[in-house]
Amino acid sequence: MVSASAPGKIILFGEHAVVYGRPGIAVPVSQVRATARVEATPPGSGLTLLALDLERSVHLRAATMTDPLAAIAFLTLAHLEADEPDALLTVTSTIPIAGGLGSGAAVSTAVARGLAAFLGCDLAPAEVSRLVYEVEKLHHGTPSGIDNTVVAYEQPVYFVRDRRMETFTPGAPFRFLIADSGLPSATGAVVAAVRAAWQAEPARYERLFDQVGALTDAARQALEAGDVRSLGPLMDRNQALLEEMGVSAPLLDRLVAAAREAGALGAKLSGAGRGGNVIALVEEATAAAVEAGLADAGARRVISTTVG
Ligand code: PMV
């Protein structure tokens, strides 16, 4: 039996603008993970993929690339030039689905790594990231590639589409609360809605994306300098631009306002929006009050994560 895992993630800055070539910043959330366990089965049985949380079982022989679990298995086997093994791969995940925490990319990453480990092969983060990106493209239309990158490298990343990605190290610990709105966020649908809006009003959206890009660059400087106080207002400004793009939602606005009122240094939605998660930057002294404020405003679950 071998096992492999991959973390969740949050986008700190630049969602949507990152699809249009502006920089984005994402960090791993290591305490929520997808895990793949692989065990041998009798000769001739082929590969079965079992997703316990999704209550799905897929026999690779009977599957096609339209199935995301089968797709990552096909792509990984092709990349490793390996035959289908006789094995049962069971994937479990503690990452909320459709919440902007990267559950799809993490499940794909865990499956690719689990299969490679079972076959006795190494897969470098860049290779995993590329394979997972292929699956993201099948299911999300026009992904920027930021999700697969941060999940595969499990480090803070400064990401610009079609460029070499950069990892970086924050200069001090930054603590974020991640509040689940309980509303599903359908990444592909929200990305498509932004594309339609950009096509209808290209100049306005290009300006919004430029402003987001400038904030993301300022945020990287603040993160690297360990300047916790400067980062909060940058998050607030990014949220205002996301609202102008039309990807927030009344509940997300309420969670953001509640976090700020309870003492967060800044707050914004994270990921595609219209649902999913809100993130709030907190200090030790205010963390408990902000968590309570988020719960009162309707958050289903609050996770605390420290970056750096
Ligand atoms: O919903 P998530 O967390 O997978 O984030 C999507 C991020 C977008 O910028 C909206 C899309 C993308 O591919 O980068």
PDB file of N, CA and C in Angstrom, residues 42-143:
ATOM      1  N   PRO A  42      -5.868  -8.322  -7.601  1.00  0.00           N
ATOM      2  CA  PRO A  42      -5.451  -9.515  -8.367  1.00  0.00           C
ATOM      3  C   PRO A  42      -5.118  -9.189  -9.824  1.00  0.00           C
ATOM      4  N   PRO A  43      -4.191  -9.959 -10.398  1.00  0.00           N
ATOM      5  CA  PRO A  43      -3.797  -9.738 -11.803  1.00  0.00           C
ATOM      6  C   PRO A  43      -5.022  -9.735 -12.716  1.00  0.00           C
ATOM      7  N   GLY A  44      -5.025  -8.794 -13.642  1.00  0.00           N
ATOM      8  CA  GLY A  44      -6.120  -8.727 -14.604  1.00  0.00           C
ATOM      9  C   GLY A  44      -7.282  -7.862 -14.162  1.00  0.00           C
ATOM     10  N   SER A  45      -7.230  -7.386 -12.909  1.00  0.00           N
ATOM     11  CA  SER A  45      -8.401  -6.615 -12.434  1.00  0.00           C
ATOM     12  C   SER A  45      -8.382  -5.172 -12.934  1.00  0.00           C
ATOM     13  N   GLY A  46      -7.250  -4.677 -13.358  1.00  0.00           N
ATOM     14  CA  GLY A  46      -7.185  -3.300 -13.862  1.00  0.00           C
ATOM     15  C   GLY A  46      -7.202  -2.282 -12.733  1.00  0.00           C
ATOM     16  N   LEU A  47      -7.306  -1.030 -13.102  1.00  0.00           N
ATOM     17  CA  LEU A  47      -7.265   0.050 -12.094  1.00  0.00           C
ATOM     18  C   LEU A  47      -8.679   0.542 -11.780  1.00  0.00           C
ATOM     19  N   THR A  48      -8.989   0.541 -10.494  1.00  0.00           N
ATOM     20  CA  THR A  48     -10.261   1.108 -10.036  1.00  0.00           C
ATOM     21  C   THR A  48      -9.952   2.334  -9.195  1.00  0.00           C
ATOM     22  N   LEU A  49     -10.673   3.416  -9.469  1.00  0.00           N
ATOM     23  CA  LEU A  49     -10.513   4.659  -8.702  1.00  0.00           C
ATOM     24  C   LEU A  49     -11.772   4.845  -7.881  1.00  0.00           C
ATOM     25  N   LEU A  50     -11.581   4.983  -6.580  1.00  0.00           N
ATOM     26  CA  LEU A  50     -12.732   5.092  -5.683  1.00  0.00           C
ATOM     27  C   LEU A  50     -12.641   6.433  -4.966  1.00  0.00           C
ATOM     28  N   ALA A  51     -13.644   7.303  -5.189  1.00  0.00           N
ATOM     29  CA  ALA A  51     -13.668   8.604  -4.506  1.00  0.00           C
ATOM     30  C   ALA A  51     -14.716   8.510  -3.415  1.00  0.00           C
ATOM     31  N   LEU A  52     -14.255   8.278  -2.178  1.00  0.00           N
ATOM     32  CA  LEU A  52     -15.197   7.983  -1.102  1.00  0.00           C
ATOM     33  C   LEU A  52     -16.144   9.145  -0.830  1.00  0.00           C
ATOM     34  N   ASP A  53     -15.598  10.392  -0.794  1.00  0.00           N
ATOM     35  CA  ASP A  53     -16.455  11.534  -0.457  1.00  0.00           C
ATOM     36  C   ASP A  53     -17.505  11.790  -1.537  1.00  0.00           C
ATOM     37  N   LEU A  54     -17.138  11.474  -2.764  1.00  0.00           N
ATOM     38  CA  LEU A  54     -18.064  11.722  -3.879  1.00  0.00           C
ATOM     39  C   LEU A  54     -18.937  10.500  -4.155  1.00  0.00           C
ATOM     40  N   GLU A  55     -18.694   9.416  -3.378  1.00  0.00           N
ATOM     41  CA  GLU A  55     -19.419   8.163  -3.578  1.00  0.00           C
ATOM     42  C   GLU A  55     -19.356   7.720  -5.037  1.00  0.00           C
ATOM     43  N   ARG A  56     -18.126   7.765  -5.588  1.00  0.00           N
ATOM     44  CA  ARG A  56     -17.965   7.389  -6.998  1.00  0.00           C
ATOM     45  C   ARG A  56     -16.890   6.335  -7.133  1.00  0.00           C
ATOM     46  N   SER A  57     -17.126   5.427  -8.045  1.00  0.00           N
ATOM     47  CA  SER A  57     -16.118   4.423  -8.340  1.00  0.00           C
ATOM     48  C   SER A  57     -15.978   4.357  -9.860  1.00  0.00           C
ATOM     49  N   VAL A  58     -14.746   4.368 -10.340  1.00  0.00           N
ATOM     50  CA  VAL A  58     -14.504   4.412 -11.784  1.00  0.00           C
ATOM     51  C   VAL A  58     -13.539   3.291 -12.162  1.00  0.00           C
ATOM     52  N   HIS A  59     -13.939   2.457 -13.107  1.00  0.00           N
ATOM     53  CA  HIS A  59     -13.015   1.437 -13.632  1.00  0.00           C
ATOM     54  C   HIS A  59     -12.365   2.056 -14.857  1.00  0.00           C
ATOM     55  N   LEU A  60     -11.056   2.150 -14.823  1.00  0.00           N
ATOM     56  CA  LEU A  60     -10.375   2.899 -15.884  1.00  0.00           C
ATOM     57  C   LEU A  60     -10.718   2.339 -17.267  1.00  0.00           C
ATOM     58  N   ARG A  61     -10.829   1.018 -17.321  1.00  0.00           N
ATOM     59  CA  ARG A  61     -11.108   0.373 -18.624  1.00  0.00           C
ATOM     60  C   ARG A  61     -12.416   0.850 -19.244  1.00  0.00           C
ATOM     61  N   ALA A  62     -13.380   1.185 -18.383  1.00  0.00           N
ATOM     62  CA  ALA A  62     -14.703   1.559 -18.894  1.00  0.00           C
ATOM     63  C   ALA A  62     -14.864   3.083 -18.945  1.00  0.00           C
ATOM     64  N   ALA A  63     -13.784   3.824 -18.620  1.00  0.00           N
ATOM     65  CA  ALA A  63     -13.916   5.285 -18.485  1.00  0.00           C
ATOM     66  C   ALA A  63     -13.314   6.009 -19.678  1.00  0.00           C
ATOM     67  N   THR A  64     -13.662   7.306 -19.778  1.00  0.00           N
ATOM     68  CA  THR A  64     -13.074   8.147 -20.827  1.00  0.00           C
ATOM     69  C   THR A  64     -12.506   9.406 -20.177  1.00  0.00           C
ATOM     70  N   MET A  65     -11.874  10.234 -20.996  1.00  0.00           N
ATOM     71  CA  MET A  65     -11.255  11.468 -20.502  1.00  0.00           C
ATOM     72  C   MET A  65     -12.288  12.478 -19.989  1.00  0.00           C
ATOM     73  N   THR A  66     -13.569  12.238 -20.236  1.00  0.00           N
ATOM     74  CA  THR A  66     -14.562  13.190 -19.737  1.00  0.00           C
ATOM     75  C   THR A  66     -14.725  13.082 -18.223  1.00  0.00           C
ATOM     76  N   ASP A  67     -14.230  11.994 -17.645  1.00  0.00           N
ATOM     77  CA  ASP A  67     -14.310  11.830 -16.193  1.00  0.00           C
ATOM     78  C   ASP A  67     -13.010  12.368 -15.571  1.00  0.00           C
ATOM     79  N   PRO A  68     -13.103  13.354 -14.650  1.00  0.00           N
ATOM     80  CA  PRO A  68     -11.864  13.963 -14.136  1.00  0.00           C
ATOM     81  C   PRO A  68     -10.937  12.982 -13.415  1.00  0.00           C
ATOM     82  N   LEU A  69     -11.516  12.014 -12.688  1.00  0.00           N
ATOM     83  CA  LEU A  69     -10.660  11.039 -11.989  1.00  0.00           C
ATOM     84  C   LEU A  69      -9.924  10.160 -13.003  1.00  0.00           C
ATOM     85  N   ALA A  70     -10.685   9.702 -14.005  1.00  0.00           N
ATOM     86  CA  ALA A  70     -10.061   8.867 -15.033  1.00  0.00           C
ATOM     87  C   ALA A  70      -9.046   9.683 -15.829  1.00  0.00           C
ATOM     88  N   ALA A  71      -9.365  10.963 -16.092  1.00  0.00           N
ATOM     89  CA  ALA A  71      -8.483  11.795 -16.923  1.00  0.00           C
ATOM     90  C   ALA A  71      -7.093  11.915 -16.305  1.00  0.00           C
ATOM     91  N   ILE A  72      -7.023  12.173 -14.998  1.00  0.00           N
ATOM     92  CA  ILE A  72      -5.695  12.336 -14.393  1.00  0.00           C
ATOM     93  C   ILE A  72      -4.957  11.003 -14.390  1.00  0.00           C
ATOM     94  N   ALA A  73      -5.707   9.886 -14.245  1.00  0.00           N
ATOM     95  CA  ALA A  73      -5.051   8.574 -14.286  1.00  0.00           C
ATOM     96  C   ALA A  73      -4.510   8.292 -15.698  1.00  0.00           C
ATOM     97  N   PHE A  74      -5.324   8.545 -16.728  1.00  0.00           N
ATOM     98  CA  PHE A  74      -4.861   8.337 -18.115  1.00  0.00           C
ATOM     99  C   PHE A  74      -3.620   9.182 -18.400  1.00  0.00           C
ATOM    100  N   LEU A  75      -3.692  10.463 -18.013  1.00  0.00           N
ATOM    101  CA  LEU A  75      -2.584  11.382 -18.316  1.00  0.00           C
ATOM    102  C   LEU A  75      -1.308  10.973 -17.586  1.00  0.00           C
ATOM    103  N   THR A  76      -1.472  10.534 -16.325  1.00  0.00           N
ATOM    104  CA  THR A  76      -0.288  10.158 -15.538  1.00  0.00           C
ATOM    105  C   THR A  76       0.352   8.892 -16.124  1.00  0.00           C
ATOM    106  N   LEU A  77      -0.487   7.909 -16.461  1.00  0.00           N
ATOM    107  CA  LEU A  77       0.058   6.660 -17.031  1.00  0.00           C
ATOM    108  C   LEU A  77       0.751   6.948 -18.363  1.00  0.00           C
ATOM    109  N   ALA A  78       0.154   7.817 -19.183  1.00  0.00           N
ATOM    110  CA  ALA A  78       0.779   8.148 -20.471  1.00  0.00           C
ATOM    111  C   ALA A  78       2.111   8.848 -20.242  1.00  0.00           C
ATOM    112  N   HIS A  79       2.134   9.780 -19.294  1.00  0.00           N
ATOM    113  CA  HIS A  79       3.375  10.520 -19.009  1.00  0.00           C
ATOM    114  C   HIS A  79       4.474   9.581 -18.520  1.00  0.00           C
ATOM    115  N   LEU A  80       4.097   8.604 -17.707  1.00  0.00           N
ATOM    116  CA  LEU A  80       5.094   7.672 -17.147  1.00  0.00           C
ATOM    117  C   LEU A  80       5.376   6.514 -18.108  1.00  0.00           C
ATOM    118  N   GLU A  81       4.683   6.499 -19.237  1.00  0.00           N
ATOM    119  CA  GLU A  81       4.790   5.414 -20.224  1.00  0.00           C
ATOM    120  C   GLU A  81       4.575   4.070 -19.537  1.00  0.00           C
ATOM    121  N   ALA A  82       3.559   4.021 -18.667  1.00  0.00           N
ATOM    122  CA  ALA A  82       3.280   2.806 -17.887  1.00  0.00           C
ATOM    123  C   ALA A  82       1.953   2.204 -18.331  1.00  0.00           C
ATOM    124  N   ASP A  83       1.856   0.875 -18.198  1.00  0.00           N
ATOM    125  CA  ASP A  83       0.580   0.197 -18.455  1.00  0.00           C
ATOM    126  C   ASP A  83      -0.327   0.381 -17.251  1.00  0.00           C
ATOM    127  N   GLU A  84      -1.619   0.203 -17.501  1.00  0.00           N
ATOM    128  CA  GLU A  84      -2.582   0.291 -16.398  1.00  0.00           C
ATOM    129  C   GLU A  84      -2.249  -0.772 -15.350  1.00  0.00           C
ATOM    130  N   PRO A  85      -2.048  -0.383 -14.097  1.00  0.00           N
ATOM    131  CA  PRO A  85      -1.731  -1.390 -13.076  1.00  0.00           C
ATOM    132  C   PRO A  85      -3.001  -2.071 -12.569  1.00  0.00           C
ATOM    133  N   ASP A  86      -2.817  -3.206 -11.926  1.00  0.00           N
ATOM    134  CA  ASP A  86      -3.927  -3.866 -11.236  1.00  0.00           C
ATOM    135  C   ASP A  86      -3.924  -3.306  -9.820  1.00  0.00           C
ATOM    136  N   ALA A  87      -4.827  -2.396  -9.556  1.00  0.00           N
ATOM    137  CA  ALA A  87      -4.770  -1.706  -8.265  1.00  0.00           C
ATOM    138  C   ALA A  87      -6.102  -1.042  -7.945  1.00  0.00           C
ATOM    139  N   LEU A  88      -6.270  -0.798  -6.655  1.00  0.00           N
ATOM    140  CA  LEU A  88      -7.404   0.009  -6.186  1.00  0.00           C
ATOM    141  C   LEU A  88      -6.834   1.297  -5.615  1.00  0.00           C
ATOM    142  N   LEU A  89      -7.246   2.425  -6.181  1.00  0.00           N
ATOM    143  CA  LEU A  89      -6.806   3.734  -5.682  1.00  0.00           C
ATOM    144  C   LEU A  89      -8.006   4.391  -4.994  1.00  0.00           C
ATOM    145  N   THR A  90      -7.859   4.645  -3.704  1.00  0.00           N
ATOM    146  CA  THR A  90      -8.954   5.265  -2.949  1.00  0.00           C
ATOM    147  C   THR A  90      -8.560   6.687  -2.598  1.00  0.00           C
ATOM    148  N   VAL A  91      -9.408   7.639  -2.981  1.00  0.00           N
ATOM    149  CA  VAL A  91      -9.082   9.032  -2.696  1.00  0.00           C
ATOM    150  C   VAL A  91     -10.095   9.597  -1.702  1.00  0.00           C
ATOM    151  N   THR A  92      -9.566  10.258  -0.674  1.00  0.00           N
ATOM    152  CA  THR A  92     -10.415  10.920   0.324  1.00  0.00           C
ATOM    153  C   THR A  92      -9.941  12.365   0.425  1.00  0.00           C
ATOM    154  N   SER A  93     -10.808  13.240   0.892  1.00  0.00           N
ATOM    155  CA  SER A  93     -10.390  14.635   0.972  1.00  0.00           C
ATOM    156  C   SER A  93     -11.106  15.340   2.113  1.00  0.00           C
ATOM    157  N   THR A  94     -10.367  16.194   2.817  1.00  0.00           N
ATOM    158  CA  THR A  94     -10.984  17.031   3.849  1.00  0.00           C
ATOM    159  C   THR A  94     -11.180  18.454   3.329  1.00  0.00           C
ATOM    160  N   ILE A  95     -10.961  18.654   2.030  1.00  0.00           N
ATOM    161  CA  ILE A  95     -11.092  19.990   1.436  1.00  0.00           C
ATOM    162  C   ILE A  95     -12.534  20.178   0.978  1.00  0.00           C
ATOM    163  N   PRO A  96     -13.214  21.236   1.444  1.00  0.00           N
ATOM    164  CA  PRO A  96     -14.601  21.430   0.981  1.00  0.00           C
ATOM    165  C   PRO A  96     -14.653  21.548  -0.547  1.00  0.00           C
ATOM    166  N   ILE A  97     -15.665  20.911  -1.150  1.00  0.00           N
ATOM    167  CA  ILE A  97     -15.800  20.926  -2.617  1.00  0.00           C
ATOM    168  C   ILE A  97     -16.456  22.234  -3.055  1.00  0.00           C
ATOM    169  N   ALA A  98     -16.046  22.769  -4.199  1.00  0.00           N
ATOM    170  CA  ALA A  98     -16.637  23.979  -4.790  1.00  0.00           C
ATOM    171  C   ALA A  98     -16.615  25.157  -3.834  1.00  0.00           C
ATOM    172  N   GLY A  99     -15.544  25.263  -3.057  1.00  0.00           N
ATOM    173  CA  GLY A  99     -15.445  26.377  -2.124  1.00  0.00           C
ATOM    174  C   GLY A  99     -14.270  27.288  -2.425  1.00  0.00           C
ATOM    175  N   GLY A 100     -13.605  27.065  -3.565  1.00  0.00           N
ATOM    176  CA  GLY A 100     -12.439  27.889  -3.877  1.00  0.00           C
ATOM    177  C   GLY A 100     -11.200  27.478  -3.114  1.00  0.00           C
ATOM    178  N   LEU A 101     -11.229  26.278  -2.505  1.00  0.00           N
ATOM    179  CA  LEU A 101     -10.048  25.804  -1.774  1.00  0.00           C
ATOM    180  C   LEU A 101      -9.238  24.798  -2.589  1.00  0.00           C
ATOM    181  N   GLY A 102      -9.521  24.716  -3.863  1.00  0.00           N
ATOM    182  CA  GLY A 102      -8.673  23.908  -4.742  1.00  0.00           C
ATOM    183  C   GLY A 102      -8.890  22.414  -4.617  1.00  0.00           C
ATOM    184  N   SER A 103     -10.099  21.985  -4.248  1.00  0.00           N
ATOM    185  CA  SER A 103     -10.277  20.549  -4.014  1.00  0.00           C
ATOM    186  C   SER A 103     -10.040  19.735  -5.294  1.00  0.00           C
ATOM    187  N   GLY A 104     -10.479  20.237  -6.430  1.00  0.00           N
ATOM    188  CA  GLY A 104     -10.289  19.488  -7.682  1.00  0.00           C
ATOM    189  C   GLY A 104      -8.812  19.298  -8.001  1.00  0.00           C
ATOM    190  N   ALA A 105      -8.042  20.368  -7.896  1.00  0.00           N
ATOM    191  CA  ALA A 105      -6.603  20.277  -8.196  1.00  0.00           C
ATOM    192  C   ALA A 105      -5.900  19.377  -7.185  1.00  0.00           C
ATOM    193  N   ALA A 106      -6.341  19.427  -5.925  1.00  0.00           N
ATOM    194  CA  ALA A 106      -5.689  18.604  -4.899  1.00  0.00           C
ATOM    195  C   ALA A 106      -5.998  17.125  -5.113  1.00  0.00           C
ATOM    196  N   VAL A 107      -7.255  16.806  -5.464  1.00  0.00           N
ATOM    197  CA  VAL A 107      -7.605  15.404  -5.727  1.00  0.00           C
ATOM    198  C   VAL A 107      -6.780  14.897  -6.917  1.00  0.00           C
ATOM    199  N   SER A 108      -6.717  15.680  -7.986  1.00  0.00           N
ATOM    200  CA  SER A 108      -5.941  15.255  -9.161  1.00  0.00           C
ATOM    201  C   SER A 108      -4.466  15.064  -8.797  1.00  0.00           C
ATOM    202  N   THR A 109      -3.927  15.988  -7.995  1.00  0.00           N
ATOM    203  CA  THR A 109      -2.508  15.900  -7.614  1.00  0.00           C
ATOM    204  C   THR A 109      -2.253  14.639  -6.789  1.00  0.00           C
ATOM    205  N   ALA A 110      -3.153  14.366  -5.841  1.00  0.00           N
ATOM    206  CA  ALA A 110      -2.982  13.177  -5.001  1.00  0.00           C
ATOM    207  C   ALA A 110      -3.057  11.905  -5.843  1.00  0.00           C
ATOM    208  N   VAL A 111      -3.986  11.870  -6.800  1.00  0.00           N
ATOM    209  CA  VAL A 111      -4.123  10.682  -7.660  1.00  0.00           C
ATOM    210  C   VAL A 111      -2.851  10.484  -8.495  1.00  0.00           C
ATOM    211  N   ALA A 112      -2.353  11.564  -9.106  1.00  0.00           N
ATOM    212  CA  ALA A 112      -1.140  11.453  -9.936  1.00  0.00           C
ATOM    213  C   ALA A 112       0.042  10.964  -9.090  1.00  0.00           C
ATOM    214  N   ARG A 113       0.191  11.554  -7.911  1.00  0.00           N
ATOM    215  CA  ARG A 113       1.322  11.157  -7.051  1.00  0.00           C
ATOM    216  C   ARG A 113       1.161   9.734  -6.525  1.00  0.00           C
ATOM    217  N   GLY A 114      -0.079   9.370  -6.164  1.00  0.00           N
ATOM    218  CA  GLY A 114      -0.317   8.018  -5.649  1.00  0.00           C
ATOM    219  C   GLY A 114       0.000   6.973  -6.709  1.00  0.00           C
ATOM    220  N   LEU A 115      -0.457   7.230  -7.952  1.00  0.00           N
ATOM    221  CA  LEU A 115      -0.192   6.280  -9.034  1.00  0.00           C
ATOM    222  C   LEU A 115       1.299   6.165  -9.302  1.00  0.00           C
ATOM    223  N   ALA A 116       1.971   7.327  -9.350  1.00  0.00           N
ATOM    224  CA  ALA A 116       3.414   7.311  -9.623  1.00  0.00           C
ATOM    225  C   ALA A 116       4.144   6.535  -8.529  1.00  0.00           C
ATOM    226  N   ALA A 117       3.764   6.766  -7.269  1.00  0.00           N
ATOM    227  CA  ALA A 117       4.437   6.071  -6.163  1.00  0.00           C
ATOM    228  C   ALA A 117       4.190   4.568  -6.262  1.00  0.00           C
ATOM    229  N   PHE A 118       2.961   4.192  -6.604  1.00  0.00           N
ATOM    230  CA  PHE A 118       2.637   2.760  -6.713  1.00  0.00           C
ATOM    231  C   PHE A 118       3.499   2.105  -7.800  1.00  0.00           C
ATOM    232  N   LEU A 119       3.752   2.870  -8.863  1.00  0.00           N
ATOM    233  CA  LEU A 119       4.540   2.335  -9.982  1.00  0.00           C
ATOM    234  C   LEU A 119       6.042   2.496  -9.749  1.00  0.00           C
ATOM    235  N   GLY A 120       6.399   3.070  -8.602  1.00  0.00           N
ATOM    236  CA  GLY A 120       7.819   3.237  -8.271  1.00  0.00           C
ATOM    237  C   GLY A 120       8.489   4.354  -9.055  1.00  0.00           C
ATOM    238  N   CYS A 121       7.705   5.340  -9.504  1.00  0.00           N
ATOM    239  CA  CYS A 121       8.259   6.439 -10.310  1.00  0.00           C
ATOM    240  C   CYS A 121       8.242   7.741  -9.516  1.00  0.00           C
ATOM    241  N   ASP A 122       9.126   8.647  -9.871  1.00  0.00           N
ATOM    242  CA  ASP A 122       9.147   9.988  -9.285  1.00  0.00           C
ATOM    243  C   ASP A 122       8.371  10.938 -10.180  1.00  0.00           C
ATOM    244  N   LEU A 123       7.658  11.861  -9.576  1.00  0.00           N
ATOM    245  CA  LEU A 123       7.003  12.922 -10.359  1.00  0.00           C
ATOM    246  C   LEU A 123       7.393  14.241  -9.711  1.00  0.00           C
ATOM    247  N   ALA A 124       8.109  15.072 -10.428  1.00  0.00           N
ATOM    248  CA  ALA A 124       8.516  16.373  -9.878  1.00  0.00           C
ATOM    249  C   ALA A 124       7.302  17.299  -9.820  1.00  0.00           C
ATOM    250  N   PRO A 125       7.313  18.308  -8.925  1.00  0.00           N
ATOM    251  CA  PRO A 125       6.169  19.223  -8.858  1.00  0.00           C
ATOM    252  C   PRO A 125       5.795  19.829 -10.214  1.00  0.00           C
ATOM    253  N   ALA A 126       6.794  20.169 -11.028  1.00  0.00           N
ATOM    254  CA  ALA A 126       6.472  20.780 -12.331  1.00  0.00           C
ATOM    255  C   ALA A 126       5.698  19.805 -13.215  1.00  0.00           C
ATOM    256  N   GLU A 127       6.047  18.518 -13.124  1.00  0.00           N
ATOM    257  CA  GLU A 127       5.352  17.508 -13.947  1.00  0.00           C
ATOM    258  C   GLU A 127       3.918  17.309 -13.444  1.00  0.00           C
ATOM    259  N   VAL A 128       3.758  17.207 -12.121  1.00  0.00           N
ATOM    260  CA  VAL A 128       2.409  17.038 -11.560  1.00  0.00           C
ATOM    261  C   VAL A 128       1.555  18.234 -11.960  1.00  0.00           C
ATOM    262  N   SER A 129       2.132  19.420 -11.808  1.00  0.00           N
ATOM    263  CA  SER A 129       1.388  20.643 -12.088  1.00  0.00           C
ATOM    264  C   SER A 129       0.889  20.641 -13.541  1.00  0.00           C
ATOM    265  N   ARG A 130       1.752  20.216 -14.459  1.00  0.00           N
ATOM    266  CA  ARG A 130       1.382  20.219 -15.876  1.00  0.00           C
ATOM    267  C   ARG A 130       0.259  19.210 -16.160  1.00  0.00           C
ATOM    268  N   LEU A 131       0.362  18.024 -15.554  1.00  0.00           N
ATOM    269  CA  LEU A 131      -0.680  17.000 -15.756  1.00  0.00           C
ATOM    270  C   LEU A 131      -2.021  17.488 -15.198  1.00  0.00           C
ATOM    271  N   VAL A 132      -1.975  18.084 -14.002  1.00  0.00           N
ATOM    272  CA  VAL A 132      -3.213  18.540 -13.364  1.00  0.00           C
ATOM    273  C   VAL A 132      -3.818  19.705 -14.155  1.00  0.00           C
ATOM    274  N   TYR A 133      -2.953  20.524 -14.739  1.00  0.00           N
ATOM    275  CA  TYR A 133      -3.443  21.637 -15.568  1.00  0.00           C
ATOM    276  C   TYR A 133      -4.264  21.101 -16.752  1.00  0.00           C
ATOM    277  N   GLU A 134      -3.821  19.988 -17.326  1.00  0.00           N
ATOM    278  CA  GLU A 134      -4.561  19.397 -18.455  1.00  0.00           C
ATOM    279  C   GLU A 134      -5.982  19.023 -18.012  1.00  0.00           C
ATOM    280  N   VAL A 135      -6.097  18.483 -16.798  1.00  0.00           N
ATOM    281  CA  VAL A 135      -7.421  18.100 -16.291  1.00  0.00           C
ATOM    282  C   VAL A 135      -8.248  19.353 -16.012  1.00  0.00           C
ATOM    283  N   GLU A 136      -7.613  20.375 -15.425  1.00  0.00           N
ATOM    284  CA  GLU A 136      -8.334  21.620 -15.144  1.00  0.00           C
ATOM    285  C   GLU A 136      -8.894  22.214 -16.448  1.00  0.00           C
ATOM    286  N   LYS A 137      -8.104  22.110 -17.524  1.00  0.00           N
ATOM    287  CA  LYS A 137      -8.552  22.659 -18.812  1.00  0.00           C
ATOM    288  C   LYS A 137      -9.776  21.910 -19.326  1.00  0.00           C
ATOM    289  N   LEU A 138      -9.807  20.588 -19.089  1.00  0.00           N
ATOM    290  CA  LEU A 138     -10.958  19.800 -19.555  1.00  0.00           C
ATOM    291  C   LEU A 138     -12.235  20.229 -18.843  1.00  0.00           C
ATOM    292  N   HIS A 139     -12.083  20.672 -17.584  1.00  0.00           N
ATOM    293  CA  HIS A 139     -13.295  20.879 -16.774  1.00  0.00           C
ATOM    294  C   HIS A 139     -13.605  22.314 -16.429  1.00  0.00           C
ATOM    295  N   HIS A 140     -12.649  23.222 -16.604  1.00  0.00           N
ATOM    296  CA  HIS A 140     -12.924  24.613 -16.252  1.00  0.00           C
ATOM    297  C   HIS A 140     -12.768  25.558 -17.437  1.00  0.00           C
ATOM    298  N   GLY A 141     -12.586  25.050 -18.621  1.00  0.00           N
ATOM    299  CA  GLY A 141     -12.515  25.937 -19.782  1.00  0.00           C
ATOM    300  C   GLY A 141     -11.178  26.629 -19.917  1.00  0.00           C
ATOM    301  N   THR A 142     -11.037  27.781 -19.249  1.00  0.00           N
ATOM    302  CA  THR A 142      -9.825  28.591 -19.447  1.00  0.00           C
ATOM    303  C   THR A 142      -9.105  28.857 -18.123  1.00  0.00           C
ATOM    304  N   PRO A 143      -8.636  27.839 -17.417  1.00  0.00           N
ATOM    305  CA  PRO A 143      -7.975  28.096 -16.130  1.00  0.00           C
ATOM    306  C   PRO A 143      -6.647  28.816 -16.338  1.00  0.00           C
TER     307      PRO A 143
END
